[in-house]
RNA sequence: GGGGAUGUGGCACAGCGGCAACUGCGGCGGACUGUAAAUCCGCUCCCUCUGGGUUCCUUGGUUCGAGUCCAAGCAUCCCCA
């Protein structure tokens, strides 16, 4: 590749009444229409689904995780086997998360230093893993994703002020080191805004990233870590809606449930990812316009209806009934989790496609209101 | 006909004098947000439920107290004729 790939982001339409916008993100493996939901394939697989199925669902970009792949089987092996795309048989764009979230999820086993972070890989062999921004970039480049995320520190909620500030400082410092260490021209590096629920800290974090370099996109990390929906939007809404650069994609990391996606688009978010559709699917839960459905519940035992009456996913359109899926889930048959993964992933992809259409039509506010009404107070998060 | 073994909550299995009874399965419900997750957490004899009632094949007995010890009966399984 002689020419550095231009990771441009074109805004196609902006909603007149909200901060929602529709755009296109250009990557070496194809264009990504936004707003978009990105299915998560941590260990180089969207659990339970063939890449072709993921593509057929309408997915335009998927995730993988540098921490997990570095642990097993190792980034060198993936590179040796031709890189992530060839290896996992996914031709579209791939975004790799850095492992900052894994550091957070390892809780007590983590030691942060200025140089990096050391923690016990209790999810593998219990060995101590040291992670530096430079090593993180090296792995991301070996994997060969289209977009990689900086190494960051993701605090939980609630979080004391001192740690929150430290998380912002370290994330900023590490962003700069990632920026310097990153070399692949066909891979975009996104910075990550931290700062918890504090808008001022968020703005400080954002300003540092903007001063540091011309990041092709920005992640917003550290949300959906235990706070309520309202607490989240109190700082997220002004951050995304008023302060983040207009011409760069905004990626709300780790979110989420359908309602938050719809509201998130309304405050100006372009990209989302979440394990929820595939994880809850394997546990027997389905998304629907009526809220979440637990297919394990006995009420579905003899229900001949599909999960969604008008759903176009392979499970619903394929004629699989709630009764049958209830049976599969109760018997722990693989197909149960697969059908629900197909359904849930379709649901979020379709939800964002519907959102995009509404933005293009200039009626996103009405779309949001309709979605809220359809849920009719029922819980989906 | 003779000998041996076993009977515990929907099922399987523990319990060897203080037990409303271990554990697993099953059943019912809940949680899940940049995947330590096909995982995890409750509840699962009855009731007027910070208490009360009735339980461990049946009946009788020993004991302050019995699922646990004794006797008889019933049932099931195995072996030999």
Tab-separated table of C-alpha atoms (C1' of nucleotides) in Angstrom:
chain	number	residue	atom	x	y	z
A	1	UNK	CA	0.000	0.000	0.000
A	2	UNK	CA	1.769	3.071	-1.243
A	3	UNK	CA	-0.908	5.666	-0.631
A	4	UNK	CA	-2.007	6.251	2.959
A	5	UNK	CA	-5.695	5.435	3.074
A	6	UNK	CA	-7.838	8.507	3.679
A	7	UNK	CA	-10.129	7.702	6.601
A	8	UNK	CA	-12.618	10.351	5.693
A	9	UNK	CA	-16.011	10.758	7.272
A	10	UNK	CA	-18.700	12.373	5.175
A	11	UNK	CA	-21.798	13.749	6.771
A	12	UNK	CA	-24.713	13.062	4.460
A	13	UNK	CA	-27.562	14.594	6.430
A	14	UNK	CA	-28.218	16.311	9.721
A	15	UNK	CA	-31.528	16.179	11.509
A	16	UNK	CA	-33.017	19.638	11.946
A	17	UNK	CA	-34.532	19.050	15.378
A	18	UNK	CA	-31.928	16.846	17.094
A	19	UNK	CA	-28.170	16.346	16.959
A	20	UNK	CA	-28.573	13.197	14.891
A	21	UNK	CA	-26.602	12.924	11.700
A	22	UNK	CA	-26.212	10.372	8.934
A	23	UNK	CA	-22.801	9.817	7.435
A	24	UNK	CA	-20.403	7.495	5.685
A	25	UNK	CA	-17.073	6.397	7.103
A	26	UNK	CA	-14.586	5.259	4.485
A	27	UNK	CA	-12.232	2.388	5.379
A	28	UNK	CA	-9.870	0.201	3.331
A	29	UNK	CA	-12.373	-2.663	3.523
A	30	UNK	CA	-15.421	-0.679	2.554
A	31	UNK	CA	-17.725	2.162	3.474
A	32	UNK	CA	-19.643	2.235	6.721
A	33	UNK	CA	-22.967	4.070	6.765
A	34	UNK	CA	-23.700	5.772	10.058
A	35	UNK	CA	-25.318	5.649	12.512
A	36	UNK	CA	-24.218	2.046	12.790
A	37	UNK	CA	-24.230	-0.799	15.254
A	38	UNK	CA	-21.086	-2.943	15.228
A	39	UNK	CA	-21.461	-6.569	16.342
A	40	UNK	CA	-18.748	-7.682	18.732
A	41	UNK	CA	-16.471	-10.546	17.790
A	42	UNK	CA	-13.991	-10.440	20.632
A	43	UNK	CA	-11.986	-13.547	19.841
A	44	UNK	CA	-12.225	-13.081	16.082
A	45	UNK	CA	-15.732	-14.471	15.904
A	46	UNK	CA	-19.162	-13.024	16.443
A	47	UNK	CA	-20.137	-15.822	18.789
A	48	UNK	CA	-22.323	-18.408	17.149
A	49	UNK	CA	-22.541	-16.776	13.742
A	50	UNK	CA	-20.838	-17.416	10.413
A	51	UNK	CA	-19.247	-14.302	8.901
A	52	UNK	CA	-21.562	-14.705	5.916
A	53	UNK	CA	-24.547	-14.675	8.268
A	54	UNK	CA	-23.234	-11.561	9.987
A	55	UNK	CA	-22.902	-9.897	6.599
A	56	UNK	CA	-26.368	-11.033	5.538
A	57	UNK	CA	-27.805	-9.468	8.681
A	58	UNK	CA	-26.573	-6.167	7.326
A	59	UNK	CA	-23.466	-5.724	9.469
A	60	UNK	CA	-20.945	-3.394	7.824
A	61	UNK	CA	-18.195	-3.520	10.430
A	62	UNK	CA	-17.411	-5.810	13.340
A	63	UNK	CA	-15.157	-5.730	16.385
A	64	UNK	CA	-12.321	-7.859	17.630
A	65	UNK	CA	-10.200	-7.486	20.745
A	66	UNK	CA	-6.449	-7.029	20.886
A	67	UNK	CA	-6.136	-8.194	24.510
A	68	UNK	CA	-7.931	-11.469	23.948
A	69	UNK	CA	-6.237	-12.186	20.637
A	70	UNK	CA	-2.836	-11.289	22.050
A	71	UNK	CA	-3.440	-13.825	24.826
A	72	UNK	CA	-4.729	-16.487	22.441
A	73	UNK	CA	-3.512	-17.305	19.890
A	74	UNK	CA	-1.085	-14.362	19.777
A	75	UNK	CA	-0.963	-11.483	17.320
A	76	UNK	CA	2.093	-12.892	15.542
A	77	UNK	CA	0.178	-16.014	14.609
A	78	UNK	CA	-2.732	-14.007	13.249
A	79	UNK	CA	-0.302	-11.918	11.206
A	80	UNK	CA	1.425	-15.064	9.984
A	81	UNK	CA	-1.927	-16.464	8.905
A	82	UNK	CA	-2.589	-13.435	6.777
A	83	UNK	CA	-4.086	-10.969	9.214
A	84	UNK	CA	-7.442	-10.781	10.912
A	85	UNK	CA	-9.607	-10.333	7.812
A	86	UNK	CA	-8.239	-13.311	5.922
A	87	UNK	CA	-8.008	-15.468	9.013
A	88	UNK	CA	-11.532	-15.015	10.281
A	89	UNK	CA	-13.010	-14.780	6.769
A	90	UNK	CA	-14.533	-11.340	7.134
A	91	UNK	CA	-13.947	-9.038	4.175
A	92	UNK	CA	-15.526	-5.963	5.684
A	93	UNK	CA	-14.029	-3.418	8.052
A	94	UNK	CA	-12.857	-4.532	11.487
A	95	UNK	CA	-12.379	-2.371	14.560
A	96	UNK	CA	-10.122	-3.677	17.300
A	97	UNK	CA	-10.629	-2.612	20.858
A	98	UNK	CA	-7.440	-2.051	22.787
A	99	UNK	CA	-8.146	-3.985	25.943
A	100	UNK	CA	-8.684	-0.927	28.116
A	101	UNK	CA	-12.064	-2.294	29.041
A	102	UNK	CA	-10.553	-5.659	29.967
A	103	UNK	CA	-8.195	-3.862	32.329
A	104	UNK	CA	-11.228	-2.281	33.964
A	105	UNK	CA	-13.067	-5.596	34.169
A	106	UNK	CA	-10.132	-7.232	35.927
A	107	UNK	CA	-10.854	-5.007	38.918
A	108	UNK	CA	-8.750	-6.036	41.879
A	109	UNK	CA	-6.039	-7.627	39.801
A	110	UNK	CA	-4.917	-4.384	38.153
A	111	UNK	CA	-1.934	-2.173	38.872
A	112	UNK	CA	-1.705	1.063	36.931
A	113	UNK	CA	1.650	2.734	36.400
A	114	UNK	CA	2.644	5.673	34.268
A	115	UNK	CA	4.310	3.276	31.899
A	116	UNK	CA	1.285	1.067	31.459
A	117	UNK	CA	-0.802	-1.458	33.273
A	118	UNK	CA	-0.105	-4.835	34.823
A	119	UNK	CA	-2.843	-7.263	35.673
A	120	UNK	CA	-3.465	-10.929	36.200
A	121	UNK	CA	-4.964	-12.649	33.212
A	122	UNK	CA	-7.369	-14.581	35.419
A	123	UNK	CA	-9.451	-15.342	32.356
A	124	UNK	CA	-6.551	-17.276	30.847
A	125	UNK	CA	-3.730	-18.755	32.875
A	126	UNK	CA	-3.454	-16.299	35.753
A	127	UNK	CA	-0.140	-14.966	34.526
A	128	UNK	CA	0.752	-11.305	34.931
A	129	UNK	CA	0.337	-9.295	31.766
A	130	UNK	CA	1.963	-5.941	31.239
A	131	UNK	CA	0.329	-3.714	28.714
A	132	UNK	CA	1.898	-0.550	27.361
A	133	UNK	CA	0.497	1.779	24.705
A	134	UNK	CA	3.389	0.912	22.391
A	135	UNK	CA	2.878	-2.835	22.760
A	136	UNK	CA	-0.830	-2.295	22.238
A	137	UNK	CA	-0.238	-0.526	18.943
A	138	UNK	CA	2.218	-3.181	17.837
A	139	UNK	CA	-0.421	-5.854	18.364
A	140	UNK	CA	-3.154	-3.849	16.652
A	141	UNK	CA	-0.920	-3.389	13.635
A	142	UNK	CA	-0.097	-7.088	13.515
A	143	UNK	CA	-3.793	-7.926	13.627
A	144	UNK	CA	-4.386	-5.481	10.813
A	145	UNK	CA	-7.749	-4.036	11.749
A	146	UNK	CA	-9.122	-1.050	9.854
A	147	UNK	CA	-9.646	0.927	13.019
A	148	UNK	CA	-7.836	0.470	16.304
A	149	UNK	CA	-8.553	2.096	19.617
A	150	UNK	CA	-5.996	3.697	21.888
A	151	UNK	CA	-5.189	2.017	25.180
A	152	UNK	CA	-7.220	3.805	27.844
A	153	UNK	CA	-8.268	3.580	31.456
A	154	UNK	CA	-11.971	2.922	31.913
A	155	UNK	CA	-13.197	3.684	35.434
A	156	UNK	CA	-16.377	2.174	36.813
A	157	UNK	CA	-19.298	3.959	38.394
A	158	UNK	CA	-19.477	5.310	40.968
A	159	UNK	CA	-15.848	6.421	40.998
A	160	UNK	CA	-14.029	8.785	43.307
A	161	UNK	CA	-12.805	12.034	41.859
A	162	UNK	CA	-9.106	11.323	42.318
A	163	UNK	CA	-9.234	8.108	40.350
A	164	UNK	CA	-11.378	9.683	37.672
A	165	UNK	CA	-8.751	12.407	37.191
A	166	UNK	CA	-5.991	9.830	37.121
A	167	UNK	CA	-7.910	7.838	34.518
A	168	UNK	CA	-8.212	10.935	32.350
A	169	UNK	CA	-4.536	11.830	32.789
A	170	UNK	CA	-3.337	8.339	32.009
A	171	UNK	CA	-5.714	7.976	29.076
A	172	UNK	CA	-4.432	11.276	27.665
A	173	UNK	CA	-0.793	10.296	28.132
A	174	UNK	CA	-1.390	6.897	26.614
A	175	UNK	CA	-3.283	8.424	23.680
A	176	UNK	CA	-0.220	10.478	22.873
A	177	UNK	CA	2.049	7.441	23.094
A	178	UNK	CA	-0.332	5.419	20.905
A	179	UNK	CA	-0.409	8.289	18.442
A	180	UNK	CA	3.393	8.313	18.253
A	181	UNK	CA	3.777	4.541	18.136
A	182	UNK	CA	1.144	3.960	15.507
A	183	UNK	CA	2.541	3.651	11.966
A	184	UNK	CA	0.196	1.718	9.679
A	185	UNK	CA	-1.288	4.097	7.128
A	186	UNK	CA	-4.125	1.714	6.283
A	187	UNK	CA	-5.291	1.606	9.887
A	188	UNK	CA	-7.049	4.442	11.687
A	189	UNK	CA	-6.307	5.161	15.331
A	190	UNK	CA	-9.188	6.533	17.387
A	191	UNK	CA	-8.596	8.454	20.609
A	192	UNK	CA	-10.895	7.822	23.566
A	193	UNK	CA	-12.598	10.459	25.690
A	194	UNK	CA	-12.834	9.544	29.363
A	195	UNK	CA	-13.964	11.531	32.409
A	196	UNK	CA	-16.799	9.565	33.929
A	197	UNK	CA	-20.031	11.477	34.453
A	198	UNK	CA	-18.211	14.791	34.881
A	199	UNK	CA	-18.651	17.049	31.866
A	200	UNK	CA	-15.655	19.232	32.704
A	201	UNK	CA	-13.366	16.240	32.896
A	202	UNK	CA	-14.830	14.935	29.672
A	203	UNK	CA	-14.122	18.243	27.969
A	204	UNK	CA	-10.579	18.281	29.341
A	205	UNK	CA	-10.050	14.781	28.006
A	206	UNK	CA	-11.456	15.781	24.616
A	207	UNK	CA	-9.396	18.965	24.375
A	208	UNK	CA	-6.163	17.090	25.040
A	209	UNK	CA	-6.959	14.636	22.258
A	210	UNK	CA	-7.726	17.425	19.838
A	211	UNK	CA	-4.471	19.208	20.681
A	212	UNK	CA	-2.477	16.027	20.336
A	213	UNK	CA	-3.181	15.198	16.715
A	214	UNK	CA	-5.734	14.810	14.008
A	215	UNK	CA	-7.470	11.635	15.136
A	216	UNK	CA	-9.742	10.264	12.398
A	217	UNK	CA	-12.391	9.466	15.004
A	218	UNK	CA	-13.185	9.554	18.699
A	219	UNK	CA	-14.329	6.905	21.066
A	220	UNK	CA	-16.368	7.834	24.079
A	221	UNK	CA	-15.474	5.348	26.784
A	222	UNK	CA	-16.417	4.924	30.387
A	223	UNK	CA	-20.183	4.930	29.978
A	224	UNK	CA	-22.541	2.037	30.609
A	225	UNK	CA	-20.415	0.998	33.548
A	226	UNK	CA	-23.212	0.914	36.111
A	227	UNK	CA	-24.806	4.373	35.951
A	228	UNK	CA	-28.465	5.014	35.186
A	229	UNK	CA	-29.702	6.066	31.778
A	230	UNK	CA	-30.390	9.613	33.001
A	231	UNK	CA	-27.024	10.037	34.693
A	232	UNK	CA	-25.347	8.879	31.510
A	233	UNK	CA	-27.097	11.364	29.259
A	234	UNK	CA	-26.582	14.277	31.632
A	235	UNK	CA	-22.954	14.536	30.511
A	236	UNK	CA	-23.082	12.531	27.279
A	237	UNK	CA	-25.701	14.747	25.643
A	238	UNK	CA	-23.756	18.017	25.868
A	239	UNK	CA	-20.431	16.276	25.194
A	240	UNK	CA	-21.545	14.694	21.934
A	241	UNK	CA	-24.132	17.247	20.937
A	242	UNK	CA	-22.179	20.427	21.532
A	243	UNK	CA	-18.475	19.851	22.021
A	244	UNK	CA	-17.189	16.990	19.926
A	245	UNK	CA	-15.829	17.922	16.495
A	246	UNK	CA	-18.595	17.828	13.968
A	247	UNK	CA	-16.655	16.278	11.106
A	248	UNK	CA	-15.313	13.230	13.004
A	249	UNK	CA	-17.146	9.998	13.789
A	250	UNK	CA	-18.220	9.611	17.416
A	251	UNK	CA	-18.170	6.117	18.787
A	252	UNK	CA	-20.012	5.406	22.033
A	253	UNK	CA	-18.183	2.360	23.284
A	254	UNK	CA	-20.002	-0.610	24.729
A	255	UNK	CA	-23.545	0.611	24.201
A	256	UNK	CA	-25.882	-1.110	24.154
A	257	UNK	CA	-29.500	-1.585	24.532
A	258	UNK	CA	-31.974	-0.429	21.895
A	259	UNK	CA	-33.284	2.597	23.777
A	260	UNK	CA	-29.835	3.976	24.465
A	261	UNK	CA	-28.924	3.544	20.818
A	262	UNK	CA	-31.944	5.526	19.705
A	263	UNK	CA	-31.330	8.250	22.287
A	264	UNK	CA	-27.603	8.191	21.561
A	265	UNK	CA	-28.126	8.880	17.885
A	266	UNK	CA	-30.296	11.783	18.983
A	267	UNK	CA	-27.398	13.422	20.808
A	268	UNK	CA	-25.043	12.888	17.878
A	269	UNK	CA	-23.460	9.445	18.254
A	270	UNK	CA	-22.458	7.685	15.022
A	271	UNK	CA	-21.144	4.299	16.116
A	272	UNK	CA	-22.042	1.755	18.776
A	273	UNK	CA	-20.897	-1.698	19.750
A	274	UNK	CA	-22.155	-4.061	22.388
A	275	UNK	CA	-22.075	-7.694	23.428
A	276	UNK	CA	-25.672	-7.452	24.563
A	277	UNK	CA	-27.384	-8.834	21.450
A	278	UNK	CA	-25.223	-11.947	21.293
A	279	UNK	CA	-24.720	-12.487	24.999
A	280	UNK	CA	-28.336	-12.089	26.025
A	281	UNK	CA	-29.242	-14.255	23.024
A	282	UNK	CA	-27.196	-17.118	24.405
A	283	UNK	CA	-28.946	-16.596	27.738
A	284	UNK	CA	-32.372	-16.754	26.105
A	285	UNK	CA	-33.329	-13.086	25.757
A	286	UNK	CA	-34.706	-11.428	22.624
A	287	UNK	CA	-35.006	-7.754	21.774
A	288	UNK	CA	-38.330	-6.572	20.477
A	289	UNK	CA	-40.369	-3.439	20.066
A	290	UNK	CA	-42.302	-4.663	23.121
A	291	UNK	CA	-39.132	-4.647	25.219
A	292	UNK	CA	-36.991	-7.587	26.149
A	293	UNK	CA	-38.477	-11.056	25.873
A	294	UNK	CA	-37.184	-13.914	27.998
A	295	UNK	CA	-37.701	-16.990	25.880
A	296	UNK	CA	-37.025	-19.200	28.881
A	297	UNK	CA	-40.328	-18.120	30.397
A	298	UNK	CA	-43.041	-20.754	30.414
A	299	UNK	CA	-45.521	-18.437	28.694
A	300	UNK	CA	-43.794	-19.081	25.364
A	301	UNK	CA	-44.176	-22.838	25.574
A	302	UNK	CA	-47.014	-23.093	23.100
A	303	UNK	CA	-46.775	-19.700	21.403
A	304	UNK	CA	-46.757	-20.196	17.630
A	305	UNK	CA	-45.824	-16.584	16.846
A	306	UNK	CA	-42.337	-15.500	15.772
A	307	UNK	CA	-40.434	-13.219	18.166
A	308	UNK	CA	-41.236	-10.192	16.029
A	309	UNK	CA	-44.410	-10.249	13.946
A	310	UNK	CA	-42.864	-7.994	11.298
A	311	UNK	CA	-39.217	-8.867	11.863
A	312	UNK	CA	-37.154	-9.699	8.792
A	313	UNK	CA	-34.391	-11.619	10.572
A	314	UNK	CA	-33.599	-15.215	9.562
A	315	UNK	CA	-35.219	-16.552	12.730
A	316	UNK	CA	-38.507	-14.677	12.431
A	317	UNK	CA	-38.754	-14.575	8.658
A	318	UNK	CA	-37.613	-18.187	8.631
A	319	UNK	CA	-40.763	-19.161	10.497
A	320	UNK	CA	-39.226	-20.203	13.810
A	321	UNK	CA	-41.830	-19.858	16.559
A	322	UNK	CA	-41.436	-18.668	20.136
A	323	UNK	CA	-42.509	-22.145	21.148
A	324	UNK	CA	-39.668	-23.782	19.226
A	325	UNK	CA	-37.052	-21.318	20.445
A	326	UNK	CA	-38.342	-21.740	24.009
A	327	UNK	CA	-37.790	-25.460	23.610
A	328	UNK	CA	-34.281	-24.991	22.178
A	329	UNK	CA	-33.296	-22.595	24.957
A	330	UNK	CA	-34.693	-24.843	27.684
A	331	UNK	CA	-32.844	-27.813	26.243
A	332	UNK	CA	-29.682	-25.740	25.802
A	333	UNK	CA	-29.554	-26.576	22.151
A	334	UNK	CA	-26.987	-24.522	20.228
A	335	UNK	CA	-29.519	-23.429	17.660
A	336	UNK	CA	-31.466	-21.523	20.312
A	337	UNK	CA	-28.575	-19.162	20.981
A	338	UNK	CA	-27.830	-18.929	17.288
A	339	UNK	CA	-31.376	-18.008	16.286
A	340	UNK	CA	-31.592	-15.427	19.059
A	341	UNK	CA	-28.160	-14.034	18.132
A	342	UNK	CA	-29.357	-13.656	14.564
A	343	UNK	CA	-32.526	-11.995	15.750
A	344	UNK	CA	-30.943	-9.609	18.255
A	345	UNK	CA	-28.110	-8.592	15.981
A	346	UNK	CA	-30.560	-7.999	13.164
A	347	UNK	CA	-32.724	-5.993	15.523
A	348	UNK	CA	-29.957	-3.519	16.389
A	349	UNK	CA	-28.633	-3.304	12.829
A	350	UNK	CA	-32.138	-2.738	11.539
A	351	UNK	CA	-32.854	-0.216	14.287
A	352	UNK	CA	-29.866	1.851	13.172
A	353	UNK	CA	-30.848	1.484	9.511
A	354	UNK	CA	-34.312	2.776	10.425
A	355	UNK	CA	-32.709	5.605	12.377
A	356	UNK	CA	-30.552	6.524	9.396
A	357	UNK	CA	-33.587	6.647	7.117
A	358	UNK	CA	-35.384	8.884	9.602
A	359	UNK	CA	-32.408	11.253	9.680
A	360	UNK	CA	-32.250	11.353	5.889
A	361	UNK	CA	-35.952	12.187	5.944
A	362	UNK	CA	-35.391	14.890	8.543
A	363	UNK	CA	-37.753	13.284	11.007
A	364	UNK	CA	-35.520	11.834	13.689
A	365	UNK	CA	-37.317	13.508	16.593
A	366	UNK	CA	-40.520	11.789	15.538
A	367	UNK	CA	-38.659	8.493	15.175
A	368	UNK	CA	-37.382	8.762	18.752
A	369	UNK	CA	-40.840	9.564	20.051
A	370	UNK	CA	-42.361	6.665	18.146
A	371	UNK	CA	-39.809	4.268	19.535
A	372	UNK	CA	-40.462	5.418	23.081
A	373	UNK	CA	-44.207	5.084	22.560
A	374	UNK	CA	-43.888	1.639	21.105
A	375	UNK	CA	-42.015	0.465	24.164
A	376	UNK	CA	-44.819	2.014	26.167
A	377	UNK	CA	-42.846	2.143	29.370
A	378	UNK	CA	-41.647	-1.445	29.059
A	379	UNK	CA	-38.074	-2.022	30.005
A	380	UNK	CA	-35.429	-2.761	27.453
A	381	UNK	CA	-32.406	-1.845	29.504
B	1	G	C1'	-37.882	-72.633	47.778
B	2	G	C1'	-32.915	-70.454	49.775
B	3	G	C1'	-29.501	-66.257	50.250
B	4	G	C1'	-28.223	-61.017	49.696
B	5	A	C1'	-29.269	-55.765	48.903
B	6	U	C1'	-32.374	-51.477	48.891
B	7	G	C1'	-36.706	-48.286	50.104
B	8	U	C1'	-35.285	-40.102	51.556
B	9	G	C1'	-38.887	-34.107	48.651
B	10	G	C1'	-40.702	-34.460	40.412
B	11	C	C1'	-35.909	-37.604	39.284
B	12	A	C1'	-30.960	-39.134	41.015
B	13	C	C1'	-28.161	-39.292	45.315
B	14	A	C1'	-26.262	-37.873	50.649
B	15	G	C1'	-27.473	-38.458	55.617
B	16	C	C1'	-24.848	-43.513	60.549
B	17	G	C1'	-29.293	-40.188	67.425
B	18	G	C1'	-30.631	-33.129	67.550
B	19	C	C1'	-33.094	-32.418	60.374
B	20	A	C1'	-37.651	-29.214	56.971
B	21	A	C1'	-33.230	-32.785	55.575
B	22	C	C1'	-26.390	-32.115	51.600
B	23	U	C1'	-25.665	-32.079	46.419
B	24	G	C1'	-26.853	-32.554	41.238
B	25	C	C1'	-30.767	-32.570	37.682
B	26	G	C1'	-35.538	-30.811	36.637
B	27	G	C1'	-39.144	-26.657	37.463
B	28	C	C1'	-40.153	-21.186	38.194
B	29	G	C1'	-38.160	-16.310	38.061
B	30	G	C1'	-34.214	-12.609	37.648
B	31	A	C1'	-29.581	-10.394	35.937
B	32	C	C1'	-26.533	-9.512	31.572
B	33	U	C1'	-23.999	-2.889	28.061
B	34	G	C1'	-15.724	-1.584	24.336
B	35	U	C1'	-17.564	-10.759	26.097
B	36	A	C1'	-13.236	-13.857	32.693
B	37	A	C1'	-20.234	-15.177	30.279
B	38	A	C1'	-23.990	-21.301	25.876
B	39	U	C1'	-22.622	-17.550	32.387
B	40	C	C1'	-24.204	-15.948	37.115
B	41	C	C1'	-28.032	-15.171	41.124
B	42	G	C1'	-32.623	-16.270	43.745
B	43	C	C1'	-36.909	-19.484	44.847
B	44	U	C1'	-38.639	-24.641	44.578
B	45	C	C1'	-43.397	-29.647	51.360
B	46	C	C1'	-47.942	-26.763	53.437
B	47	C	C1'	-49.877	-22.393	56.096
B	48	U	C1'	-53.011	-16.905	58.482
B	49	C	C1'	-44.834	-17.257	57.246
B	50	U	C1'	-39.164	-12.784	61.783
B	51	G	C1'	-43.831	-17.829	63.482
B	52	G	C1'	-46.522	-22.448	63.003
B	53	G	C1'	-47.840	-27.314	60.803
B	54	U	C1'	-46.856	-31.998	58.589
B	55	U	C1'	-42.461	-35.145	56.445
B	56	C	C1'	-37.753	-39.491	54.835
B	57	C	C1'	-42.371	-47.225	52.392
B	58	U	C1'	-46.109	-48.891	56.587
B	59	U	C1'	-47.081	-50.133	61.619
B	60	G	C1'	-45.319	-50.760	66.408
B	61	G	C1'	-41.180	-50.116	69.809
B	62	U	C1'	-36.430	-47.998	72.295
B	63	U	C1'	-35.027	-42.781	73.502
B	64	C	C1'	-35.551	-36.231	76.387
B	65	G	C1'	-35.162	-36.564	71.039
B	66	A	C1'	-35.636	-41.328	65.335
B	67	G	C1'	-34.701	-40.330	58.237
B	68	U	C1'	-30.987	-42.403	61.373
B	69	C	C1'	-31.484	-47.896	66.514
B	70	C	C1'	-34.975	-52.494	67.194
B	71	A	C1'	-39.250	-55.687	65.483
B	72	A	C1'	-42.884	-57.057	62.087
B	73	G	C1'	-45.097	-56.155	57.495
B	74	C	C1'	-45.139	-54.398	52.392
B	75	A	C1'	-42.454	-53.275	47.838
B	76	U	C1'	-38.301	-53.427	44.465
B	77	C	C1'	-33.596	-55.384	42.679
B	78	C	C1'	-29.625	-59.190	42.455
B	79	C	C1'	-27.689	-64.250	43.132
B	80	C	C1'	-28.495	-69.625	43.887
B	81	A	C1'	-32.053	-73.534	43.173
